[in-house]
Coordinates of C-alpha atoms in Angstrom, one line a residue:
Chain A
M1 CA 24.5 -7.2 25.0
T2 CA 25.6 -4.6 22.2
R3 CA 25.6 -1.0 23.9
S4 CA 22.7 0.1 21.5
N5 CA 20.8 -2.9 22.6
L6 CA 21.5 -1.6 26.2
I7 CA 20.1 2.0 25.4
L8 CA 16.7 0.3 23.8
L9 CA 15.9 -1.4 27.2
V10 CA 17.2 1.4 29.4
L11 CA 15.0 4.0 26.8
V12 CA 11.8 1.3 26.8
A13 CA 12.1 1.2 31.0
C14 CA 12.0 5.2 30.5
I15 CA 8.9 5.1 28.9
A16 CA 7.4 3.2 32.0
T17 CA 7.7 5.9 34.4
L18 CA 5.7 8.3 31.9
P19 CA 2.7 8.2 34.0
M20 CA 4.6 9.8 37.2
F21 CA 4.4 12.6 34.7
G22 CA 1.3 13.4 33.2
G23 CA -2.6 13.0 33.5
A24 CA -4.6 11.1 30.9
Y25 CA -3.6 12.6 28.0
A26 CA 0.5 11.5 28.8
L27 CA -1.0 8.3 28.9
R28 CA -2.4 7.9 25.8
L29 CA 0.4 9.6 24.0
G30 CA 2.6 7.0 26.0
T31 CA 0.0 3.8 24.6
I32 CA 0.6 5.2 21.4
A33 CA 3.8 5.3 21.7
C34 CA 4.5 1.7 22.9
M35 CA 2.0 0.8 20.1
Y36 CA 4.0 2.3 17.8
A37 CA 7.7 0.8 18.9
I38 CA 6.1 -2.4 18.6
L39 CA 5.3 -2.4 15.2
A40 CA 8.4 -0.8 13.9
L41 CA 10.1 -3.4 16.1
S42 CA 8.1 -6.7 14.4
W43 CA 8.5 -4.3 10.9
N44 CA 12.4 -4.7 11.0
I45 CA 12.2 -8.4 11.6
V46 CA 10.8 -8.8 8.2
G47 CA 12.1 -5.3 6.3
G48 CA 15.1 -4.2 8.0
F49 CA 16.9 -7.9 9.2
A50 CA 15.6 -10.6 6.1
G51 CA 15.3 -7.4 3.7
Y52 CA 11.6 -8.2 2.4
P53 CA 9.7 -5.1 1.4
S54 CA 6.2 -6.0 3.9
F55 CA 3.2 -4.2 3.9
A56 CA 1.3 -6.5 6.0
T57 CA 1.3 -4.8 9.4
A58 CA -2.1 -3.7 9.1
A59 CA -3.4 -7.1 8.2
F60 CA -1.9 -7.9 11.2
F61 CA -2.8 -5.6 13.4
G62 CA -6.7 -6.2 12.2
L63 CA -5.9 -10.0 12.6
G64 CA -4.9 -9.3 16.4
A65 CA -7.8 -6.5 17.0
Y66 CA -10.6 -8.7 15.4
T67 CA -9.3 -12.1 17.5
T68 CA -9.4 -10.0 20.6
G69 CA -12.7 -8.2 20.0
V70 CA -14.6 -11.4 19.4
L71 CA -13.6 -13.4 21.8
M72 CA -13.9 -10.7 24.2
S73 CA -17.7 -9.8 23.1
R74 CA -18.0 -13.8 23.5
G75 CA -17.1 -13.3 27.3
V76 CA -13.9 -14.5 27.6
P77 CA -11.4 -12.0 29.6
V78 CA -9.1 -9.9 27.9
G79 CA -5.9 -11.3 28.9
V80 CA -6.4 -14.5 27.6
A81 CA -8.0 -13.1 24.1
V82 CA -4.8 -11.0 23.5
A83 CA -3.2 -14.3 24.1
A84 CA -5.2 -15.8 21.4
A85 CA -4.7 -13.1 19.2
W86 CA -0.6 -13.3 19.7
V87 CA -0.5 -17.2 18.9
G88 CA -3.2 -16.7 16.3
S89 CA -1.3 -13.8 14.1
F90 CA 1.9 -16.0 15.3
A91 CA 0.7 -19.4 13.3
V92 CA -1.5 -17.8 10.5
A93 CA 1.7 -15.6 9.5
A94 CA 4.0 -18.3 9.5
L95 CA 1.3 -20.3 7.0
L96 CA 1.4 -17.7 4.1
G97 CA 4.7 -17.0 5.3
A98 CA 6.2 -20.4 4.0
A99 CA 4.0 -19.6 0.5
L100 CA 4.5 -15.8 0.6
L101 CA 7.7 -15.3 1.1
R102 CA 9.1 -17.3 -2.1
L103 CA 8.3 -13.8 -3.9
R104 CA 10.9 -11.7 -3.7
G105 CA 10.9 -8.0 -4.8
H106 CA 7.6 -5.7 -6.1
Y107 CA 5.7 -9.1 -6.5
F108 CA 6.2 -9.4 -2.5
A109 CA 5.2 -5.7 -1.8
I110 CA 2.2 -6.3 -3.9
A111 CA 1.0 -10.0 -1.9
S112 CA 1.9 -8.4 1.4
L113 CA -0.3 -5.2 0.3
S114 CA -3.3 -7.7 -0.8
L115 CA -2.9 -9.1 2.5
I116 CA -4.8 -6.1 3.8
E117 CA -7.1 -5.8 1.3
V118 CA -8.4 -9.6 1.8
F119 CA -8.1 -9.9 5.6
R120 CA -10.7 -6.8 5.2
E121 CA -12.3 -7.8 3.1
L122 CA -13.4 -10.9 4.6
V123 CA -13.5 -9.3 8.2
D124 CA -16.3 -7.0 6.0
N125 CA -18.5 -9.8 4.9
A126 CA -18.9 -11.7 8.1
T127 CA -21.1 -9.6 9.3
D128 CA -22.6 -12.3 11.9
L129 CA -19.2 -13.4 13.7
T130 CA -17.7 -8.9 13.3
G131 CA -20.5 -6.8 12.6
G132 CA -19.2 -6.8 9.6
G133 CA -18.8 -2.8 8.3
M134 CA -21.3 -1.9 11.5
G135 CA -17.8 -2.2 13.6
L136 CA -17.4 -4.8 16.6
N137 CA -18.9 -3.2 20.3
I138 CA -15.7 -4.6 22.9
P139 CA -17.0 -4.7 26.6
L140 CA -14.9 -2.5 29.1
T141 CA -12.6 -4.2 31.0
S142 CA -13.2 -3.3 34.5
A143 CA -15.9 -0.4 35.9
A144 CA -12.6 1.1 37.9
G145 CA -13.3 4.2 35.9
V146 CA -11.3 5.9 33.1
L147 CA -8.1 6.8 34.5
S148 CA -7.6 3.4 36.0
D149 CA -8.5 2.2 32.6
A150 CA -5.9 3.9 30.9
T151 CA -3.1 3.2 33.2
F152 CA -3.8 -0.8 32.9
F153 CA -3.7 -0.7 29.3
F154 CA -0.9 1.7 29.4
Y155 CA 1.0 -0.9 31.4
A156 CA -0.7 -3.7 29.1
M157 CA 1.4 -2.2 25.8
W158 CA 4.9 -0.8 27.7
A159 CA 4.5 -4.4 29.0
L160 CA 4.0 -5.9 25.2
L161 CA 7.4 -3.9 24.5
L162 CA 9.5 -5.0 26.6
G163 CA 8.5 -8.5 25.1
T164 CA 9.1 -7.2 21.3
A165 CA 12.5 -5.9 22.5
L166 CA 13.5 -9.0 24.1
M167 CA 12.3 -10.9 21.1
V168 CA 14.2 -8.6 19.0
I169 CA 17.4 -8.4 20.7
V170 CA 17.1 -12.1 21.4
V171 CA 16.6 -12.7 17.5
A172 CA 19.3 -10.3 16.8
G173 CA 22.6 -12.1 18.4
S174 CA 20.9 -16.1 17.6
K175 CA 21.7 -18.4 15.0
L176 CA 18.4 -17.1 13.5
G177 CA 19.1 -13.3 13.3
F178 CA 22.4 -14.9 11.6
G179 CA 20.3 -16.9 9.1
L180 CA 18.4 -14.0 8.2
A181 CA 21.2 -11.3 7.4
C182 CA 22.5 -14.0 5.0
I183 CA 19.1 -14.2 2.8
R184 CA 18.9 -10.7 2.9
Q185 CA 22.6 -10.1 1.6
N186 CA 22.0 -13.2 -1.0
E187 CA 19.7 -15.5 -0.6
T188 CA 20.5 -17.8 -3.4
A189 CA 24.1 -17.9 -1.7
A190 CA 22.1 -18.8 1.6
N191 CA 20.3 -21.5 0.1
M192 CA 23.8 -23.6 -1.5
I193 CA 25.3 -23.5 2.2
G194 CA 22.6 -25.0 3.4
L195 CA 20.6 -22.8 5.2
N196 CA 17.0 -23.7 5.1
A197 CA 15.7 -20.3 3.9
T198 CA 11.8 -21.0 3.9
L199 CA 12.0 -22.3 7.4
Y200 CA 13.8 -19.3 8.3
K201 CA 11.2 -16.6 6.5
S202 CA 8.7 -18.3 8.0
V203 CA 9.5 -17.5 11.9
A204 CA 10.3 -14.4 10.7
F205 CA 7.3 -13.2 9.3
G206 CA 5.8 -15.5 12.3
L207 CA 8.1 -13.7 14.4
S208 CA 6.5 -9.9 13.3
A209 CA 3.4 -11.3 13.1
C210 CA 3.3 -12.2 15.9
F211 CA 3.3 -8.7 19.0
V212 CA 2.1 -6.7 16.2
G213 CA -1.2 -9.1 16.8
A214 CA -1.6 -9.0 19.9
A215 CA -0.7 -5.2 19.3
G216 CA -4.2 -5.5 17.7
G217 CA -5.4 -7.3 20.4
I218 CA -4.8 -5.1 23.3
Y219 CA -5.7 -1.5 21.1
A220 CA -8.3 -3.1 20.4
A221 CA -10.2 -3.5 23.7
W222 CA -8.5 -0.4 25.0
V223 CA -10.9 1.7 22.2
H224 CA -13.7 -0.6 23.1
Y225 CA -14.9 -0.2 19.0
I226 CA -13.1 -1.2 16.4
D227 CA -14.0 -1.6 12.3
P228 CA -12.7 -2.8 9.5
S229 CA -11.4 0.9 7.7
D230 CA -10.1 2.0 10.7
V231 CA -7.8 -1.5 11.7
F232 CA -7.4 -2.9 8.8
D233 CA -5.8 0.9 7.8
I234 CA -2.4 0.7 5.2
L235 CA -1.8 3.6 7.2
Y236 CA -0.3 1.0 9.6
S237 CA 1.8 -0.5 7.3
V238 CA 3.2 2.3 6.1
K239 CA 4.4 4.0 9.2
P240 CA 6.8 1.3 10.4
I241 CA 8.3 1.3 7.6
V242 CA 8.4 5.6 7.7
M243 CA 9.4 5.2 11.6
A244 CA 11.9 2.5 10.8
L245 CA 13.2 4.8 8.1
I246 CA 13.4 7.7 9.9
G247 CA 15.8 5.8 12.7
G248 CA 18.0 3.5 10.3
L249 CA 17.2 0.7 8.4
G250 CA 17.9 -2.6 11.5
S251 CA 19.0 -1.0 14.0
P252 CA 16.3 -1.6 17.1
L253 CA 17.6 1.4 18.7
G254 CA 17.2 3.3 15.4
V255 CA 13.5 2.0 15.0
V256 CA 12.6 2.5 18.1
I257 CA 14.2 6.3 17.8
G258 CA 12.3 6.8 14.7
A259 CA 8.6 5.5 16.6
L260 CA 9.3 8.0 19.3
V261 CA 10.5 10.7 16.7
Y262 CA 7.2 9.9 14.3
L263 CA 5.0 10.1 17.1
G264 CA 5.7 13.6 17.7
L265 CA 5.4 14.9 14.6
E266 CA 2.8 13.3 14.2
E267 CA 1.4 14.4 16.6
V268 CA 2.6 18.6 15.7
V269 CA 0.6 17.8 12.6
W270 CA -2.6 16.2 13.7
R271 CA -2.8 19.2 16.3
N272 CA -1.9 22.0 13.9
Y273 CA -2.8 20.6 10.9
I274 CA -6.5 18.8 11.3
Q275 CA -7.6 19.4 7.7
I276 CA -4.2 18.8 5.8
H277 CA -2.8 16.0 8.5
S278 CA -2.5 13.5 5.8
G279 CA -0.6 15.6 3.1
V280 CA 1.5 17.3 5.7
L281 CA 2.8 13.2 6.6
G282 CA 3.2 13.2 2.9
V283 CA 5.8 15.6 2.2
L284 CA 7.5 14.4 5.5
I285 CA 7.7 11.0 3.8
V286 CA 9.1 12.5 0.9
A287 CA 11.0 14.5 2.1
L288 CA 12.4 12.1 5.0
L289 CA 13.4 10.0 1.3
L290 CA 14.4 12.1 -1.0
F291 CA 17.3 13.7 2.0
L292 CA 17.8 11.4 4.4
P293 CA 17.2 8.0 2.9
H294 CA 19.7 6.1 5.7
G295 CA 17.9 8.0 8.5
L296 CA 19.1 9.7 12.1
M297 CA 21.3 7.2 13.1
S298 CA 22.9 7.9 10.1
L299 CA 23.4 11.8 11.1
R300 CA 25.7 10.8 14.2
D301 CA 28.2 8.8 11.5
R302 CA 28.2 12.0 9.2
L303 CA 28.6 14.3 12.6
L304 CA 31.9 12.2 13.6
A305 CA 33.6 12.0 9.4
W306 CA 34.2 16.0 10.4
R307 CA 35.9 15.3 12.9
P308 CA 39.6 14.7 12.2
K309 CA 40.8 10.9 12.4
R310 CA 42.7 10.0 15.5
V311 CA 45.6 7.9 14.7
Chain B
M1 CA -30.0 -15.5 -21.1
L2 CA -28.2 -14.7 -18.0
A3 CA -25.0 -16.2 -18.5
A4 CA -25.2 -14.1 -21.7
Q5 CA -26.3 -10.8 -19.7
V6 CA -23.4 -11.7 -17.3
L7 CA -20.6 -11.8 -20.6
I8 CA -21.9 -8.8 -22.1
N9 CA -21.3 -6.9 -18.9
A10 CA -18.0 -8.9 -18.3
L11 CA -16.4 -8.0 -21.7
V12 CA -17.8 -3.7 -21.2
L13 CA -16.3 -4.0 -17.7
G14 CA -13.0 -5.6 -18.7
C15 CA -12.4 -3.4 -21.2
L16 CA -12.3 -0.4 -18.5
Y17 CA -10.8 -2.7 -16.5
A18 CA -7.9 -3.2 -18.9
C19 CA -7.4 1.2 -19.5
I20 CA -7.0 1.6 -15.5
A21 CA -4.4 -0.9 -15.3
I22 CA -2.8 -0.3 -18.5
G23 CA -0.6 2.6 -17.0
F24 CA 0.4 1.5 -14.0
S25 CA 1.1 -1.6 -15.9
L26 CA 3.5 0.6 -18.2
V27 CA 5.4 2.6 -15.2
W28 CA 5.9 -1.2 -13.4
G29 CA 7.6 -2.9 -16.3
V30 CA 9.6 0.5 -17.8
L31 CA 10.4 2.1 -13.9
N32 CA 10.4 -0.8 -12.5
V33 CA 8.5 1.4 -9.7
I34 CA 5.1 0.4 -7.8
N35 CA 3.0 3.3 -9.0
L36 CA 0.5 4.0 -5.7
I37 CA 0.0 7.7 -7.2
H38 CA -2.0 6.1 -10.5
G39 CA -5.2 5.3 -8.2
S40 CA -5.3 8.9 -7.5
F41 CA -4.8 9.9 -10.4
I42 CA -7.5 8.4 -12.3
V43 CA -9.7 10.4 -9.4
L44 CA -8.5 13.5 -10.4
G45 CA -9.1 12.9 -14.2
A46 CA -12.8 11.8 -13.4
Y47 CA -12.5 15.3 -11.2
L48 CA -11.3 17.0 -14.7
A49 CA -14.3 15.5 -16.4
W50 CA -16.9 16.9 -13.7
G51 CA -15.7 19.9 -13.8
L52 CA -15.7 20.9 -17.2
Y53 CA -18.9 19.3 -18.0
Q54 CA -20.1 21.3 -15.0
S55 CA -18.7 24.8 -15.8
L56 CA -18.4 24.6 -19.4
H57 CA -20.7 21.7 -20.9
I58 CA -17.5 20.3 -22.1
S59 CA -18.6 17.3 -22.8
P60 CA -16.1 13.8 -21.5
W61 CA -15.5 12.9 -25.4
Y62 CA -13.4 15.9 -25.7
A63 CA -12.5 16.3 -21.8
L64 CA -10.0 13.5 -23.4
V65 CA -8.7 15.3 -25.3
I66 CA -7.5 17.7 -22.8
A67 CA -6.8 15.9 -20.3
A68 CA -4.5 13.9 -21.9
P69 CA -1.7 16.6 -22.2
L70 CA -2.3 18.1 -18.9
F71 CA -1.7 14.6 -17.5
F72 CA 1.0 13.5 -19.6
A73 CA 2.8 17.4 -18.2
F74 CA 2.5 16.9 -14.8
G75 CA 3.2 13.2 -14.6
Y76 CA 6.3 14.1 -16.5
L77 CA 7.1 16.1 -13.6
I78 CA 6.5 14.6 -11.2
Q79 CA 9.2 11.8 -12.5
R80 CA 12.6 14.1 -13.1
I81 CA 12.0 16.4 -10.2
I82 CA 11.1 13.5 -7.1
L83 CA 11.1 9.9 -8.6
N84 CA 14.6 10.3 -10.8
R85 CA 16.3 10.8 -8.0
V86 CA 15.5 7.3 -5.7
I87 CA 15.4 5.5 -9.2
T88 CA 17.6 2.9 -8.7
A89 CA 16.7 2.8 -5.0
P90 CA 15.3 -1.0 -3.6
V91 CA 11.6 -1.2 -3.7
L92 CA 10.7 -0.1 -0.3
V93 CA 12.3 3.6 -1.4
T94 CA 10.6 3.6 -4.4
L95 CA 6.8 2.7 -2.9
T96 CA 7.3 4.2 0.2
L97 CA 8.0 7.1 -1.5
T98 CA 5.0 7.2 -3.9
F99 CA 2.3 6.3 -1.2
G100 CA 4.0 9.3 -0.1
L101 CA 2.9 11.5 -2.8
D102 CA -0.9 9.3 -3.6
L103 CA -1.0 11.2 0.0
I104 CA -0.3 14.8 -0.8
L105 CA -2.6 14.6 -4.4
N106 CA -5.4 13.1 -2.7
N107 CA -5.4 15.2 0.8
A108 CA -5.6 18.2 -2.0
M109 CA -8.7 16.6 -3.8
I110 CA -10.2 15.9 -0.6
Y111 CA -9.9 18.9 1.2
Y112 CA -10.5 20.8 -2.7
F113 CA -13.2 19.0 -3.6
K114 CA -14.5 17.0 -0.4
A115 CA -15.1 13.8 0.2
D116 CA -19.2 13.6 -1.2
Y117 CA -19.9 11.3 -4.0
R118 CA -20.6 13.3 -7.2
K119 CA -21.7 11.7 -10.1
L120 CA -21.6 13.3 -14.1
T121 CA -25.0 13.2 -15.2
L122 CA -25.1 13.8 -19.4
T123 CA -28.2 15.9 -20.2
P124 CA -29.9 14.5 -22.3
P125 CA -29.3 10.8 -20.8
M126 CA -28.5 8.5 -23.9
G127 CA -30.2 5.1 -22.5
S128 CA -29.9 1.8 -23.0
I129 CA -29.5 -0.5 -26.0
S130 CA -31.2 -4.0 -25.9
L131 CA -30.8 -7.1 -28.0
F132 CA -31.9 -10.0 -27.6
D133 CA -32.5 -9.3 -23.3
V134 CA -29.2 -8.3 -23.0
V135 CA -29.2 -4.6 -22.0
V136 CA -25.7 -2.3 -22.4
P137 CA -26.1 1.7 -21.3
V138 CA -25.1 3.3 -24.2
D139 CA -22.4 6.2 -22.4
R140 CA -21.0 2.9 -20.6
L141 CA -20.9 1.3 -24.4
I142 CA -19.5 4.7 -25.8
A143 CA -16.3 4.1 -22.4
T144 CA -15.8 0.6 -23.7
A145 CA -14.8 1.5 -26.9
S146 CA -13.2 4.9 -25.6
A147 CA -11.2 2.7 -23.3
L148 CA -10.3 0.3 -26.3
A149 CA -9.3 2.9 -28.3
L150 CA -7.1 4.0 -25.8
T151 CA -5.0 0.5 -25.9
G152 CA -4.9 1.1 -28.7
V153 CA -3.1 3.7 -29.0
L154 CA -0.8 3.4 -26.3
Y155 CA 0.1 0.0 -28.6
L156 CA 0.3 1.4 -32.0
I157 CA 3.0 4.7 -29.8
L158 CA 5.0 1.1 -28.6
R159 CA 5.5 -0.3 -31.9
R160 CA 5.3 2.7 -34.4
L161 CA 7.1 5.6 -32.9
R162 CA 10.8 5.7 -32.2
V163 CA 10.1 7.0 -28.6
G164 CA 7.5 3.6 -28.1
R165 CA 11.2 1.2 -29.3
A166 CA 12.9 3.5 -27.1
I167 CA 10.6 2.6 -24.2
V168 CA 10.4 -1.1 -25.0
A169 CA 13.7 -1.3 -25.0
V170 CA 14.3 0.5 -22.0
R171 CA 12.1 -2.2 -20.2
L172 CA 13.8 -5.8 -22.1
D173 CA 18.0 -4.4 -21.1
R174 CA 18.0 -1.0 -19.7
D175 CA 22.3 -0.9 -20.0
A176 CA 21.8 -2.1 -23.5
A177 CA 19.7 0.5 -24.0
T178 CA 22.0 3.2 -22.7
L179 CA 25.2 1.6 -24.6
M180 CA 22.7 1.8 -27.6
G181 CA 22.2 5.8 -27.1
V182 CA 18.9 5.8 -25.4
D183 CA 18.4 8.7 -22.7
V184 CA 17.2 6.3 -20.3
K185 CA 16.6 9.3 -17.8
S186 CA 14.2 10.8 -20.3
I187 CA 12.4 8.3 -21.4
Y188 CA 11.9 7.1 -18.1
A189 CA 10.4 10.7 -17.6
I190 CA 8.0 10.0 -21.0
A191 CA 6.5 6.2 -19.6
F192 CA 6.3 8.2 -16.2
G193 CA 3.8 10.5 -18.4
L194 CA 2.6 8.2 -20.2
G195 CA 1.0 5.9 -17.4
A196 CA -0.3 9.4 -16.0
A197 CA -2.2 10.4 -18.9
L198 CA -3.6 7.0 -19.2
A199 CA -5.4 7.5 -15.7
G200 CA -6.4 10.7 -16.4
C201 CA -7.8 9.9 -19.7
A202 CA -9.2 6.1 -17.4
G203 CA -10.8 8.9 -15.2
V204 CA -12.4 11.2 -17.7
L205 CA -14.3 7.6 -18.9
M206 CA -14.6 6.1 -15.3
A207 CA -16.6 9.8 -14.1
L208 CA -19.6 8.7 -16.8
I209 CA -19.8 5.2 -15.2
F210 CA -18.6 5.5 -11.3
P211 CA -19.3 8.0 -8.9
I212 CA -17.0 10.4 -8.2
S213 CA -14.5 10.6 -4.6
P214 CA -11.3 10.7 -3.1
L215 CA -11.6 7.3 -1.5
T216 CA -12.7 5.5 -4.5
S217 CA -8.9 6.1 -5.1
T218 CA -7.8 2.8 -3.6
A219 CA -10.0 0.4 -5.1
Y220 CA -8.9 1.7 -8.1
L221 CA -5.3 0.6 -7.8
G222 CA -6.9 -2.3 -6.5
K223 CA -8.3 -3.0 -9.8
A224 CA -5.2 -2.0 -11.5
F225 CA -3.0 -4.8 -9.4
V226 CA -5.0 -7.4 -10.2
V227 CA -5.5 -6.8 -14.0
C228 CA -1.3 -6.4 -13.7
V229 CA -0.6 -9.5 -12.0
L230 CA -3.6 -11.9 -14.0
G231 CA -2.3 -10.6 -17.1
G232 CA 1.6 -10.1 -17.3
L233 CA 3.1 -7.4 -16.6
G234 CA 4.1 -4.5 -19.3
S235 CA 2.4 -5.9 -22.1
V236 CA -1.0 -4.1 -23.4
S237 CA -2.2 -7.9 -24.5
G238 CA -1.8 -9.1 -21.0
A239 CA -3.7 -6.0 -19.8
L240 CA -6.6 -6.3 -21.8
A241 CA -6.7 -10.3 -21.2
G242 CA -6.0 -9.3 -17.1
G243 CA -9.0 -7.3 -17.5
I244 CA -11.4 -9.4 -19.3
L245 CA -10.5 -12.0 -16.6
L246 CA -10.8 -10.0 -14.1
A247 CA -14.4 -8.5 -14.8
L248 CA -15.3 -12.4 -15.6
I249 CA -14.4 -13.3 -12.3
E250 CA -16.0 -10.8 -10.2
G251 CA -19.0 -10.8 -12.6
I252 CA -19.9 -15.1 -11.9
G253 CA -18.3 -14.6 -8.8
S254 CA -20.9 -12.0 -7.9
T255 CA -23.7 -13.8 -9.6
L256 CA -22.2 -17.3 -7.6
I257 CA -22.2 -16.1 -4.2
G258 CA -22.8 -12.6 -4.0
P259 CA -21.2 -9.6 -4.6
A260 CA -20.3 -9.1 -1.1
H261 CA -17.5 -11.0 -2.1
A262 CA -16.2 -10.3 -5.3
T263 CA -13.4 -8.6 -4.1
T264 CA -12.2 -11.1 -1.9
L265 CA -12.3 -13.5 -4.5
S266 CA -10.3 -11.7 -6.9
F267 CA -7.7 -10.3 -4.0
V268 CA -7.3 -14.5 -3.3
L269 CA -6.8 -14.9 -6.7
L270 CA -4.2 -12.0 -7.0
I271 CA -2.1 -14.3 -4.4
I272 CA -2.5 -17.6 -5.8
F273 CA -1.6 -16.0 -9.0
L274 CA 1.6 -14.4 -8.0
I275 CA 2.8 -17.9 -6.0
V276 CA 1.5 -20.3 -9.0
R277 CA 2.6 -17.7 -11.8
P278 CA 4.1 -15.2 -11.4
Q279 CA 4.5 -14.0 -14.7
G280 CA 0.6 -13.6 -15.6
L281 CA -1.3 -15.6 -18.2
L282 CA 1.0 -13.3 -21.0
G283 CA 3.7 -13.2 -19.6
R284 CA 7.0 -14.4 -20.6
K285 CA 9.3 -16.0 -17.6
G286 CA 12.9 -14.1 -16.7
F287 CA 11.4 -10.9 -18.7
E288 CA 11.7 -8.6 -16.4

């Protein structure tokens, strides 16, 4: 276990203490923080470790949300429904990944973007099952009151975040993580030395989708109402990338810090510039890419570089 | 007769699709950037046509002449000032950057024009012509002809003008073009400006036919994706072929299985094409 992974786990543990400090607002913010961290950590597997520019996060978020939503409206308990979303997203992503991850660069980016459109249109048109454009109402999980409900979903999302973080740490230290790094650096060479790149990429794509799907499921159960343009929003694909870019690509700790920083910025922007919040988000993205392309973690190296070298 | 009507509709719509996609294809092919602002450029062009017609009664045909230089300058500046700094970065960075720019432009349009749907209605309306039971609205026909003319103009620029040859050279081999004395940075900016100008002109034409709203920009962008992938990247003929193929598939799909599934069909086709034939209908393999 490296030091940065240890810090990551400590950070995740710190998030769990959040309900002690505030009321409903802190719970809501904490739940979203966990959700964003899950999305960013998951994206990091395919985008950071394997180096594939995936924009498919929103597709699996929506898929998980609708799997959970449809199951719950049929009377399935929330835990089983979210587990089904986890398994379903993994299976769908691994199968699709075997086909889509043969594409590289721009073509993969376009294909993963189109995946969102395909899923959204499918859900939009399957009115009998999903309610189509009218959206889907999801039954309340319990009648115990607003605050206990919020606490329940906060800890559910937090547990999922813990699971994602552990998965990412295990992957980073395993043969799979090493293989993905090889694929990122030179896929042809990795193939040549006998690495089953297709299998590795499919598993990575599946792993990067399943926690996102489960997060979508918890989100759906939490907000009780989803519609296609909400959960298949392309912003769910772009935000994790921005978070990873803020924190620094590839480093799990950096990515989670990026998610928290991003959430803070987003709250400030939402609160002060509701009319132009997406424009301000755009300015933020552009400024980040132009002036800090290697993320906050690179600042540390730059600051350290100013010190005289020790002999 | 239904078949003939579907075919004519597809041809008319296909040329418009080609016009939407051609600037996007040029930028992707030459700069190697997936330009997500393209959809918002088109909507902005539509607003320009609408505004000129509402306030000054300038008809959309003249608006084309106004839109082209304005959008060229706009695109040229965006490329020179912002995009040029990251032009060699991996696709993740350039794509996310254009997404950020798109958020800014789209939000600005929502702020100034609101998200209401508007329509440019010509007074008096131009009516429609019918030939052997096949009905085509006249304004749509003129828009199609203009779209074809625009594609033709781009073709001529790329074929005949010195700057056009330089754009093609940069697209074929950037390093060799640099060695031949082509100023790659300024060619990039000109290509991006041309792409923006084509998007703006396409927007002016769209204003005649479709409702105008900032929210429609993603639909235009989606069409541009599909057309580019179907037809093959960076060639004028590829965009035309892709546009007409997409319109045909949508038309036939809507007639057979219902209009709700047309978009799904086109995107499924896009993914299949990407996997099976990533160079598109008319593209050449290994020709980036």
